[in-house]
Amino acid sequence: MQDAPGGGAGPGLSPVDRRTLLVCSFILAAALGQMNFTGHQVLRVLAKNEKQLSLLRDLESLKPQKVDFWRGPARPSLPVDMRIPFSELKDVKAYLESHGLAYSIMIKDIQVLLDQEREAMAKSRRLERSTSSFSYSSYHTLEEIYSWMDNFVTEHSDIVSKIQIGHSFENRSILVLKFSTGGSQRPAIWMDTGIHSREWITHATGIWTAKKIVNEYGKDRILTNILKSMDIFVEIVSNPDGFAFTHSMNRLWRKNKCNRPGVFCIGVDLNRNWRSGFGGNGSNDNPCSETYRGPYPHSEPEVAAIVDFITAHGNIKALISIHSYSQMLMYPYGHLLEPVSNQEELYNLAKDAVQALYEVHGIKYNYGSVSTTLYVASGITVDWAYDSGIKYSFSFELRDTGRYGFLLPATEIIPTAQEMWMAIQTIMTHTLNHPY
């Protein structure tokens, strides 16, 4: 379409029409800003041995920034899931076939799932606006979550307060909800969700859990006893920049948005930036890698904020860091294969928590140490927490096992959160009953 003479909006357009056109242009620009994943597929490979795992690892260097491992090559017993752009599918499939690596297609077209997800969010948003309510069974943007937090704290000011523990790289507030019945520096439980920004089910689970705590206090004997003696801290958006970016530009963004002079690629994996085991196996020194550890321990403001807060508090007794996906409950270490000193206690507690979770909806979670259950990973949250004296340090990988991966439908938010609650409550109860 040619421009109107003089570059105007064209003859016959009223000021209202011009405004409408402008608004439509902004909407279109926003829509076009979102990265498109049409034709991208998620392939699953079951490696038979270490040699085949090595061939899969080679793909990352053969196709830099093209192969996105959703579940990386770890051990022959675990499936490897990887997102492949449409433009690379032919090459990657030929590589797999030439090396005798059998694969299956887990997700045929990622964009189809993304379109369904956006449609569900838009529908929920319309309903929320018409009823002036907040849907705990929908995904939300950063702005919506922070607005909900403000309302939530106002409504339940007798038990909940909001703490700003720092600012992100792009200067967004890093917020924590504190649940307390009074007193200062009491023994406490820490929970964080969303440190990897594309894991939307974790934020939604954190929000539902916060609501569950205020609903159950004074009614549920177990939770009431916990809050009589301990505080609970919940950080729902641990990576606000990355999370905002998953809504505005790239739904599958994992890292933070750190941008350093002279470094071509953006972002650090916030779950490789912690001091314990920093720079070891299972992390990467390449800034373009999804597991880039950053230049030095706690270099990232999002990690430093948590470290400073927990260290200053000095009385955190349990830490629960929530990720997705794979359906696992794990404890330290990630950077070492050697068991921790209270390995037997952590194993039995994980077993009990997973059983409590299973009894809700019949969903099975694997459990054990990070390095023996999932993979060797260095510089992770739970290792730092454990080495900092937090005896009960756990990491969850929520639903599912790969059918949807990071794109879990919103219909699974409530059941995921319900079963998680029973596991969390099991860990909190044990922490209360075993003071140290």
Short mmCIF file of C-alpha atoms in Angstrom, two decimals:
data_model
loop_
_atom_site.label_atom_id
_atom_site.label_comp_id
_atom_site.label_asym_id
_atom_site.label_seq_id
_atom_site.Cartn_x
_atom_site.Cartn_y
_atom_site.Cartn_z
CA MET A 1 0.00 0.00 0.00
CA GLN A 2 1.42 3.38 -0.99
CA ASP A 3 1.67 6.24 1.45
CA ALA A 4 -0.87 9.06 1.12
CA PRO A 5 0.50 12.30 -0.32
CA GLY A 6 2.51 14.23 2.23
CA GLY A 7 2.94 11.15 4.40
CA GLY A 8 -0.36 11.70 6.25
CA ALA A 9 -2.90 9.12 7.31
CA GLY A 10 -4.80 9.62 4.06
CA PRO A 11 -7.75 11.79 3.08
CA GLY A 12 -11.07 11.40 4.82
CA LEU A 13 -9.73 9.98 8.11
CA SER A 14 -11.12 11.66 11.22
CA PRO A 15 -8.95 12.11 14.36
CA VAL A 16 -10.79 9.12 15.91
CA ASP A 17 -9.99 6.97 12.86
CA ARG A 18 -6.37 8.05 13.02
CA ARG A 19 -6.18 7.06 16.69
CA THR A 20 -7.78 3.71 15.87
CA LEU A 21 -5.28 3.17 13.08
CA LEU A 22 -2.42 4.07 15.41
CA VAL A 23 -3.66 1.68 18.10
CA CYS A 24 -4.04 -1.09 15.52
CA SER A 25 -0.50 -0.43 14.31
CA PHE A 26 0.86 -0.77 17.86
CA ILE A 27 -1.06 -4.02 18.37
CA LEU A 28 0.26 -5.35 15.07
CA ALA A 29 3.82 -4.33 15.95
CA ALA A 30 3.52 -6.07 19.33
CA ALA A 31 2.17 -9.18 17.65
CA LEU A 32 4.99 -9.14 15.11
CA GLY A 33 7.53 -8.69 17.90
CA GLN A 34 6.77 -12.13 19.27
CA MET A 35 9.19 -14.72 17.95
CA ASN A 36 7.44 -17.21 15.71
CA PHE A 37 8.05 -20.94 16.15
CA THR A 38 6.05 -22.26 13.20
CA GLY A 39 7.36 -25.67 12.17
CA HIS A 40 9.74 -25.97 15.14
CA GLN A 41 9.65 -29.48 16.58
CA VAL A 42 10.68 -31.10 19.83
CA LEU A 43 12.46 -34.38 19.17
CA ARG A 44 13.09 -37.03 21.80
CA VAL A 45 16.13 -39.29 21.61
CA LEU A 46 16.82 -42.24 23.90
CA ALA A 47 20.58 -42.70 23.86
CA LYS A 48 21.71 -46.28 24.34
CA ASN A 49 25.17 -45.55 25.71
CA GLU A 50 27.75 -42.86 26.51
CA LYS A 51 28.93 -42.75 22.90
CA GLN A 52 25.44 -41.80 21.70
CA LEU A 53 25.16 -39.21 24.48
CA SER A 54 28.43 -37.70 23.28
CA LEU A 55 27.06 -37.50 19.72
CA LEU A 56 24.06 -35.59 21.05
CA ARG A 57 26.29 -33.20 23.00
CA ASP A 58 28.24 -32.54 19.80
CA LEU A 59 25.04 -31.18 18.24
CA GLU A 60 25.26 -28.09 20.44
CA SER A 61 28.64 -27.15 18.95
CA LEU A 62 27.71 -28.30 15.43
CA LYS A 63 24.56 -26.18 15.47
CA PRO A 64 25.31 -23.30 17.85
CA GLN A 65 22.15 -21.51 19.04
CA LYS A 66 20.08 -23.82 16.83
CA VAL A 67 19.55 -26.86 19.07
CA ASP A 68 17.70 -25.96 22.27
CA PHE A 69 17.94 -28.83 24.74
CA TRP A 70 14.80 -28.99 26.86
CA ARG A 71 16.20 -32.06 28.58
CA GLY A 72 19.93 -32.26 27.98
CA PRO A 73 22.08 -35.35 27.38
CA ALA A 74 22.62 -36.72 30.87
CA ARG A 75 22.65 -40.51 31.11
CA PRO A 76 21.45 -43.36 28.90
CA SER A 77 18.40 -44.00 31.09
CA LEU A 78 17.02 -40.47 30.60
CA PRO A 79 15.41 -39.18 27.40
CA VAL A 80 16.93 -36.18 25.63
CA ASP A 81 14.40 -33.60 24.40
CA MET A 82 15.48 -30.87 22.00
CA ARG A 83 13.73 -28.11 20.11
CA ILE A 84 14.83 -27.86 16.50
CA PRO A 85 13.94 -24.88 14.26
CA PHE A 86 12.12 -25.77 11.05
CA SER A 87 15.13 -24.62 8.99
CA GLU A 88 17.41 -27.12 10.76
CA LEU A 89 15.07 -30.12 10.97
CA LYS A 90 16.28 -31.84 7.83
CA ASP A 91 19.97 -31.57 8.83
CA VAL A 92 19.44 -32.63 12.44
CA LYS A 93 17.25 -35.61 11.53
CA ALA A 94 19.85 -36.69 8.94
CA TYR A 95 22.58 -36.41 11.61
CA LEU A 96 20.58 -38.53 14.04
CA GLU A 97 19.76 -41.15 11.42
CA SER A 98 23.34 -41.36 10.14
CA HIS A 99 24.57 -42.10 13.66
CA GLY A 100 21.86 -44.63 14.43
CA LEU A 101 20.12 -42.39 16.96
CA ALA A 102 16.43 -43.24 16.99
CA TYR A 103 14.11 -40.30 17.65
CA SER A 104 10.43 -39.59 18.09
CA ILE A 105 8.54 -36.33 17.62
CA MET A 106 7.17 -35.08 20.97
CA ILE A 107 5.78 -31.78 19.65
CA LYS A 108 5.06 -31.56 15.92
CA ASP A 109 4.65 -27.77 15.74
CA ILE A 110 5.48 -25.57 18.71
CA GLN A 111 3.59 -22.58 17.30
CA VAL A 112 0.31 -24.51 17.49
CA LEU A 113 0.77 -24.87 21.27
CA LEU A 114 1.84 -21.23 21.60
CA ASP A 115 -1.27 -20.05 19.74
CA GLN A 116 -3.48 -22.17 22.00
CA GLU A 117 -1.70 -20.78 25.06
CA ARG A 118 -2.16 -17.15 23.96
CA GLU A 119 -5.79 -17.75 23.10
CA ALA A 120 -6.43 -19.25 26.55
CA MET A 121 -4.69 -16.27 28.23
CA ALA A 122 -6.72 -13.74 26.21
CA LYS A 123 -9.96 -15.53 27.06
CA SER A 124 -9.05 -15.64 30.77
CA ARG A 125 -8.06 -11.96 30.74
CA ARG A 126 -11.44 -10.97 29.31
CA LEU A 127 -13.20 -12.98 32.01
CA GLU A 128 -11.01 -11.53 34.77
CA ARG A 129 -11.76 -7.98 33.64
CA SER A 130 -15.50 -8.57 33.40
CA THR A 131 -15.64 -10.12 36.89
CA SER A 132 -12.86 -8.05 38.53
CA SER A 133 -11.24 -11.25 39.74
CA PHE A 134 -7.95 -13.13 39.43
CA SER A 135 -7.86 -16.59 37.89
CA TYR A 136 -5.59 -19.06 39.66
CA SER A 137 -6.02 -21.48 36.77
CA SER A 138 -4.49 -19.16 34.13
CA TYR A 139 -1.04 -17.91 33.18
CA HIS A 140 -0.29 -14.22 33.74
CA THR A 141 2.17 -11.52 32.72
CA LEU A 142 4.68 -9.93 35.09
CA GLU A 143 2.52 -6.80 35.41
CA GLU A 144 -0.53 -8.89 36.25
CA ILE A 145 1.37 -10.91 38.86
CA TYR A 146 2.83 -7.80 40.53
CA SER A 147 -0.62 -6.17 40.56
CA TRP A 148 -2.08 -9.33 42.08
CA MET A 149 0.65 -9.25 44.74
CA ASP A 150 -0.31 -5.72 45.76
CA ASN A 151 -3.99 -6.65 46.08
CA PHE A 152 -3.18 -9.93 47.82
CA VAL A 153 -1.00 -8.23 50.46
CA THR A 154 -3.68 -5.57 51.05
CA GLU A 155 -6.42 -8.18 51.47
CA HIS A 156 -4.38 -10.37 53.82
CA SER A 157 -2.25 -7.81 55.63
CA ASP A 158 -2.67 -9.68 58.91
CA ILE A 159 -0.46 -12.50 57.65
CA VAL A 160 1.24 -11.41 54.39
CA SER A 161 3.67 -8.63 53.59
CA LYS A 162 5.74 -7.78 50.52
CA ILE A 163 9.51 -7.28 50.60
CA GLN A 164 11.66 -5.88 47.82
CA ILE A 165 14.97 -7.72 48.03
CA GLY A 166 16.68 -6.10 45.04
CA HIS A 167 16.48 -5.10 41.39
CA SER A 168 17.03 -7.13 38.24
CA PHE A 169 19.58 -6.29 35.52
CA GLU A 170 16.92 -4.21 33.73
CA ASN A 171 15.98 -2.58 37.04
CA ARG A 172 12.73 -4.41 37.74
CA SER A 173 11.77 -4.97 41.36
CA ILE A 174 12.56 -8.40 42.83
CA LEU A 175 9.72 -9.12 45.24
CA VAL A 176 9.16 -11.69 47.98
CA LEU A 177 5.97 -12.49 49.89
CA LYS A 178 6.45 -13.02 53.62
CA PHE A 179 3.90 -15.09 55.54
CA SER A 180 4.24 -14.54 59.27
CA THR A 181 2.19 -14.51 62.47
CA GLY A 182 4.65 -12.18 64.20
CA GLY A 183 8.12 -12.06 65.71
CA SER A 184 11.41 -11.33 63.99
CA GLN A 185 14.16 -13.53 62.55
CA ARG A 186 12.09 -16.62 63.31
CA PRO A 187 13.09 -19.92 61.70
CA ALA A 188 11.86 -19.74 58.13
CA ILE A 189 11.18 -21.64 54.93
CA TRP A 190 12.20 -20.19 51.56
CA MET A 191 10.52 -21.01 48.24
CA ASP A 192 11.40 -19.64 44.82
CA THR A 193 9.79 -20.18 41.45
CA GLY A 194 10.56 -19.04 37.91
CA ILE A 195 14.35 -18.75 38.06
CA HIS A 196 14.19 -20.12 34.51
CA SER A 197 11.75 -17.76 32.86
CA ARG A 198 10.11 -20.11 30.36
CA GLU A 199 8.93 -22.45 33.14
CA TRP A 200 5.55 -20.73 33.49
CA ILE A 201 3.96 -23.57 35.46
CA THR A 202 6.31 -22.72 38.34
CA HIS A 203 5.12 -19.11 38.68
CA ALA A 204 1.50 -20.25 38.53
CA THR A 205 2.19 -22.89 41.19
CA GLY A 206 3.83 -20.26 43.40
CA ILE A 207 0.79 -17.98 43.11
CA TRP A 208 -1.64 -20.81 43.92
CA THR A 209 0.54 -21.84 46.88
CA ALA A 210 0.50 -18.30 48.28
CA LYS A 211 -3.30 -18.30 48.12
CA LYS A 212 -3.41 -21.76 49.69
CA ILE A 213 -1.34 -20.58 52.66
CA VAL A 214 -3.73 -17.74 53.53
CA ASN A 215 -6.78 -19.95 52.94
CA GLU A 216 -5.52 -22.78 55.14
CA TYR A 217 -4.13 -20.72 58.02
CA GLY A 218 -6.43 -21.11 61.02
CA LYS A 219 -8.26 -24.02 59.35
CA ASP A 220 -5.59 -26.59 58.56
CA ARG A 221 -3.89 -27.78 61.76
CA ILE A 222 -0.57 -28.64 60.08
CA LEU A 223 -0.08 -25.31 58.30
CA THR A 224 -1.33 -23.34 61.32
CA ASN A 225 1.26 -25.07 63.54
CA ILE A 226 4.00 -24.31 61.03
CA LEU A 227 3.11 -20.60 60.89
CA LYS A 228 2.88 -20.36 64.68
CA SER A 229 6.59 -21.15 64.86
CA MET A 230 8.04 -20.32 61.45
CA ASP A 231 7.79 -17.76 58.65
CA ILE A 232 7.44 -18.65 54.97
CA PHE A 233 9.04 -16.61 52.18
CA VAL A 234 7.88 -17.07 48.58
CA GLU A 235 9.67 -15.46 45.63
CA ILE A 236 7.27 -15.97 42.73
CA VAL A 237 9.20 -14.26 39.91
CA SER A 238 12.88 -14.92 40.52
CA ASN A 239 13.85 -13.78 37.02
CA PRO A 240 11.59 -10.81 36.21
CA ASP A 241 13.49 -9.65 33.10
CA GLY A 242 13.51 -13.07 31.51
CA PHE A 243 9.87 -13.63 32.42
CA ALA A 244 8.79 -10.30 30.89
CA PHE A 245 10.76 -11.27 27.75
CA THR A 246 8.90 -14.60 27.47
CA HIS A 247 5.69 -12.58 27.13
CA SER A 248 6.94 -9.78 24.90
CA MET A 249 9.35 -11.51 22.55
CA ASN A 250 10.51 -15.10 23.06
CA ARG A 251 8.24 -17.53 24.95
CA LEU A 252 11.09 -20.04 25.28
CA TRP A 253 13.71 -17.72 26.86
CA ARG A 254 15.46 -19.36 29.84
CA LYS A 255 18.20 -17.05 31.13
CA ASN A 256 18.16 -13.55 32.60
CA LYS A 257 18.69 -10.49 30.33
CA CYS A 258 22.20 -9.49 31.39
CA ASN A 259 24.02 -7.70 28.58
CA ARG A 260 27.78 -7.17 29.02
CA PRO A 261 30.05 -5.01 26.83
CA GLY A 262 31.92 -7.05 24.25
CA VAL A 263 29.71 -10.11 24.74
CA PHE A 264 27.59 -10.93 21.70
CA CYS A 265 25.01 -13.15 23.44
CA ILE A 266 22.60 -12.05 26.15
CA GLY A 267 21.80 -13.69 29.44
CA VAL A 268 23.15 -15.92 32.21
CA ASP A 269 21.64 -19.16 33.46
CA LEU A 270 20.73 -18.10 37.00
CA ASN A 271 20.83 -21.73 38.15
CA ARG A 272 24.53 -22.01 37.29
CA ASN A 273 25.64 -18.73 38.89
CA TRP A 274 25.86 -19.82 42.55
CA ARG A 275 29.17 -20.17 44.38
CA SER A 276 29.00 -23.90 45.21
CA GLY A 277 30.80 -25.78 42.48
CA PHE A 278 30.78 -22.70 40.25
CA GLY A 279 32.38 -23.34 36.86
CA GLY A 280 32.32 -27.12 37.14
CA ASN A 281 30.72 -29.76 34.95
CA GLY A 282 27.15 -29.15 33.84
CA SER A 283 27.70 -25.44 33.31
CA ASN A 284 29.17 -23.57 30.36
CA ASP A 285 31.64 -20.72 29.90
CA ASN A 286 30.19 -19.83 26.49
CA PRO A 287 27.87 -16.80 26.83
CA CYS A 288 25.75 -18.15 23.97
CA SER A 289 25.00 -21.40 25.81
CA GLU A 290 21.68 -21.90 27.61
CA THR A 291 23.71 -23.00 30.67
CA TYR A 292 26.17 -20.06 30.62
CA ARG A 293 27.30 -19.64 34.22
CA GLY A 294 28.24 -15.95 34.10
CA PRO A 295 31.65 -14.33 34.65
CA TYR A 296 31.89 -15.10 38.40
CA PRO A 297 29.74 -16.45 41.27
CA HIS A 298 26.74 -14.29 42.19
CA SER A 299 27.55 -11.91 39.33
CA GLU A 300 23.85 -11.63 38.53
CA PRO A 301 21.69 -9.25 40.58
CA GLU A 302 18.84 -11.77 40.69
CA VAL A 303 21.09 -14.35 42.39
CA ALA A 304 22.93 -11.81 44.55
CA ALA A 305 19.58 -10.52 45.89
CA ILE A 306 18.62 -13.99 47.16
CA VAL A 307 22.09 -14.67 48.57
CA ASP A 308 22.15 -11.35 50.43
CA PHE A 309 18.62 -11.78 51.79
CA ILE A 310 19.06 -15.37 52.99
CA THR A 311 22.50 -14.63 54.45
CA ALA A 312 21.27 -11.53 56.28
CA HIS A 313 18.24 -13.40 57.60
CA GLY A 314 20.48 -16.11 59.02
CA ASN A 315 17.69 -18.48 60.09
CA ILE A 316 16.36 -20.10 56.92
CA LYS A 317 15.90 -23.80 57.73
CA ALA A 318 14.51 -25.15 54.45
CA LEU A 319 14.83 -24.03 50.83
CA ILE A 320 12.58 -25.25 48.02
CA SER A 321 13.49 -24.16 44.48
CA ILE A 322 10.83 -24.99 41.91
CA HIS A 323 11.53 -25.74 38.24
CA SER A 324 9.93 -27.64 35.36
CA TYR A 325 9.74 -30.13 33.72
CA SER A 326 10.46 -33.88 34.38
CA GLN A 327 8.50 -34.72 37.57
CA MET A 328 11.37 -35.01 40.04
CA LEU A 329 12.20 -34.05 43.62
CA MET A 330 15.91 -33.67 44.27
CA TYR A 331 18.38 -32.64 46.94
CA PRO A 332 22.15 -31.83 46.88
CA TYR A 333 24.56 -32.31 45.44
CA GLY A 334 24.38 -31.35 41.81
CA HIS A 335 28.08 -30.66 41.32
CA LEU A 336 29.30 -33.76 43.16
CA LEU A 337 28.38 -37.42 42.96
CA GLU A 338 29.35 -37.97 46.61
CA PRO A 339 26.38 -38.11 49.02
CA VAL A 340 25.81 -35.30 51.53
CA SER A 341 26.21 -36.07 55.24
CA ASN A 342 22.45 -36.36 55.90
CA GLN A 343 21.76 -38.16 52.61
CA GLU A 344 19.61 -40.85 54.28
CA GLU A 345 17.37 -38.27 55.96
CA LEU A 346 16.94 -36.27 52.74
CA TYR A 347 16.25 -39.44 50.74
CA ASN A 348 13.55 -40.57 53.16
CA LEU A 349 12.01 -37.11 53.33
CA ALA A 350 11.95 -36.90 49.52
CA LYS A 351 10.35 -40.36 49.40
CA ASP A 352 7.61 -39.27 51.84
CA ALA A 353 7.01 -36.01 49.95
CA VAL A 354 6.73 -37.80 46.61
CA GLN A 355 4.30 -40.33 48.12
CA ALA A 356 2.13 -37.51 49.52
CA LEU A 357 2.19 -35.88 46.07
CA TYR A 358 1.27 -39.16 44.34
CA GLU A 359 -1.79 -39.66 46.54
CA VAL A 360 -3.42 -36.48 45.19
CA HIS A 361 -3.68 -37.24 41.45
CA GLY A 362 -1.60 -40.39 40.95
CA ILE A 363 1.34 -38.55 39.38
CA LYS A 364 4.73 -40.20 39.87
CA TYR A 365 7.87 -38.22 40.64
CA ASN A 366 11.40 -39.63 40.71
CA TYR A 367 13.60 -38.58 43.63
CA GLY A 368 17.22 -38.57 44.76
CA SER A 369 20.23 -36.29 44.57
CA VAL A 370 20.46 -33.90 41.61
CA SER A 371 23.62 -35.51 40.23
CA THR A 372 22.30 -39.08 40.37
CA THR A 373 18.65 -38.39 39.44
CA LEU A 374 18.97 -35.75 36.73
CA TYR A 375 22.53 -34.76 35.79
CA VAL A 376 25.70 -33.17 37.12
CA ALA A 377 25.05 -29.44 37.40
CA SER A 378 27.41 -26.92 38.98
CA GLY A 379 26.65 -23.58 40.59
CA ILE A 380 23.03 -24.40 41.44
CA THR A 381 20.73 -22.96 44.09
CA VAL A 382 20.29 -26.03 46.29
CA ASP A 383 24.02 -26.75 46.51
CA TRP A 384 24.71 -23.19 47.65
CA ALA A 385 21.85 -23.38 50.16
CA TYR A 386 23.09 -26.66 51.60
CA ASP A 387 26.68 -25.42 51.84
CA SER A 388 25.34 -22.29 53.56
CA GLY A 389 23.91 -24.43 56.35
CA ILE A 390 20.35 -24.96 55.07
CA LYS A 391 20.00 -28.64 55.86
CA TYR A 392 16.72 -29.17 54.01
CA SER A 393 17.42 -27.94 50.48
CA PHE A 394 15.24 -29.32 47.69
CA SER A 395 14.59 -28.71 44.01
CA PHE A 396 11.41 -29.77 42.22
CA GLU A 397 10.90 -30.37 38.52
CA LEU A 398 7.14 -30.09 37.99
CA ARG A 399 4.87 -31.65 35.34
CA ASP A 400 5.06 -33.02 32.78
CA THR A 401 7.48 -35.60 31.36
CA GLY A 402 7.64 -34.14 27.84
CA ARG A 403 4.25 -34.27 26.13
CA TYR A 404 4.06 -30.46 26.44
CA GLY A 405 7.36 -29.71 28.20
CA PHE A 406 7.61 -26.00 29.02
CA LEU A 407 4.26 -25.36 27.30
CA LEU A 408 2.08 -27.13 29.85
CA PRO A 409 -1.57 -26.14 29.28
CA ALA A 410 -3.15 -23.88 31.89
CA THR A 411 -5.69 -26.64 32.62
CA GLU A 412 -2.87 -28.40 34.48
CA ILE A 413 -2.02 -25.50 36.81
CA ILE A 414 -4.45 -26.41 39.60
CA PRO A 415 -3.76 -30.17 39.70
CA THR A 416 0.01 -29.52 39.56
CA ALA A 417 -0.20 -27.02 42.42
CA GLN A 418 -2.52 -29.25 44.47
CA GLU A 419 -0.16 -32.20 44.43
CA MET A 420 2.87 -29.96 44.98
CA TRP A 421 1.23 -28.51 48.07
CA MET A 422 1.19 -31.91 49.75
CA ALA A 423 4.88 -32.43 48.99
CA ILE A 424 5.79 -28.93 50.23
CA GLN A 425 3.74 -29.44 53.38
CA THR A 426 5.59 -32.71 54.04
CA ILE A 427 8.96 -30.93 53.81
CA MET A 428 7.79 -28.00 55.96
CA THR A 429 6.39 -30.33 58.65
CA HIS A 430 9.65 -32.30 58.83
CA THR A 431 11.60 -29.05 59.10
CA LEU A 432 9.34 -27.89 61.95
CA ASN A 433 9.65 -31.20 63.80
CA HIS A 434 13.43 -31.49 63.37
CA PRO A 435 14.86 -28.15 64.54
CA TYR A 436 18.60 -27.57 64.25
#
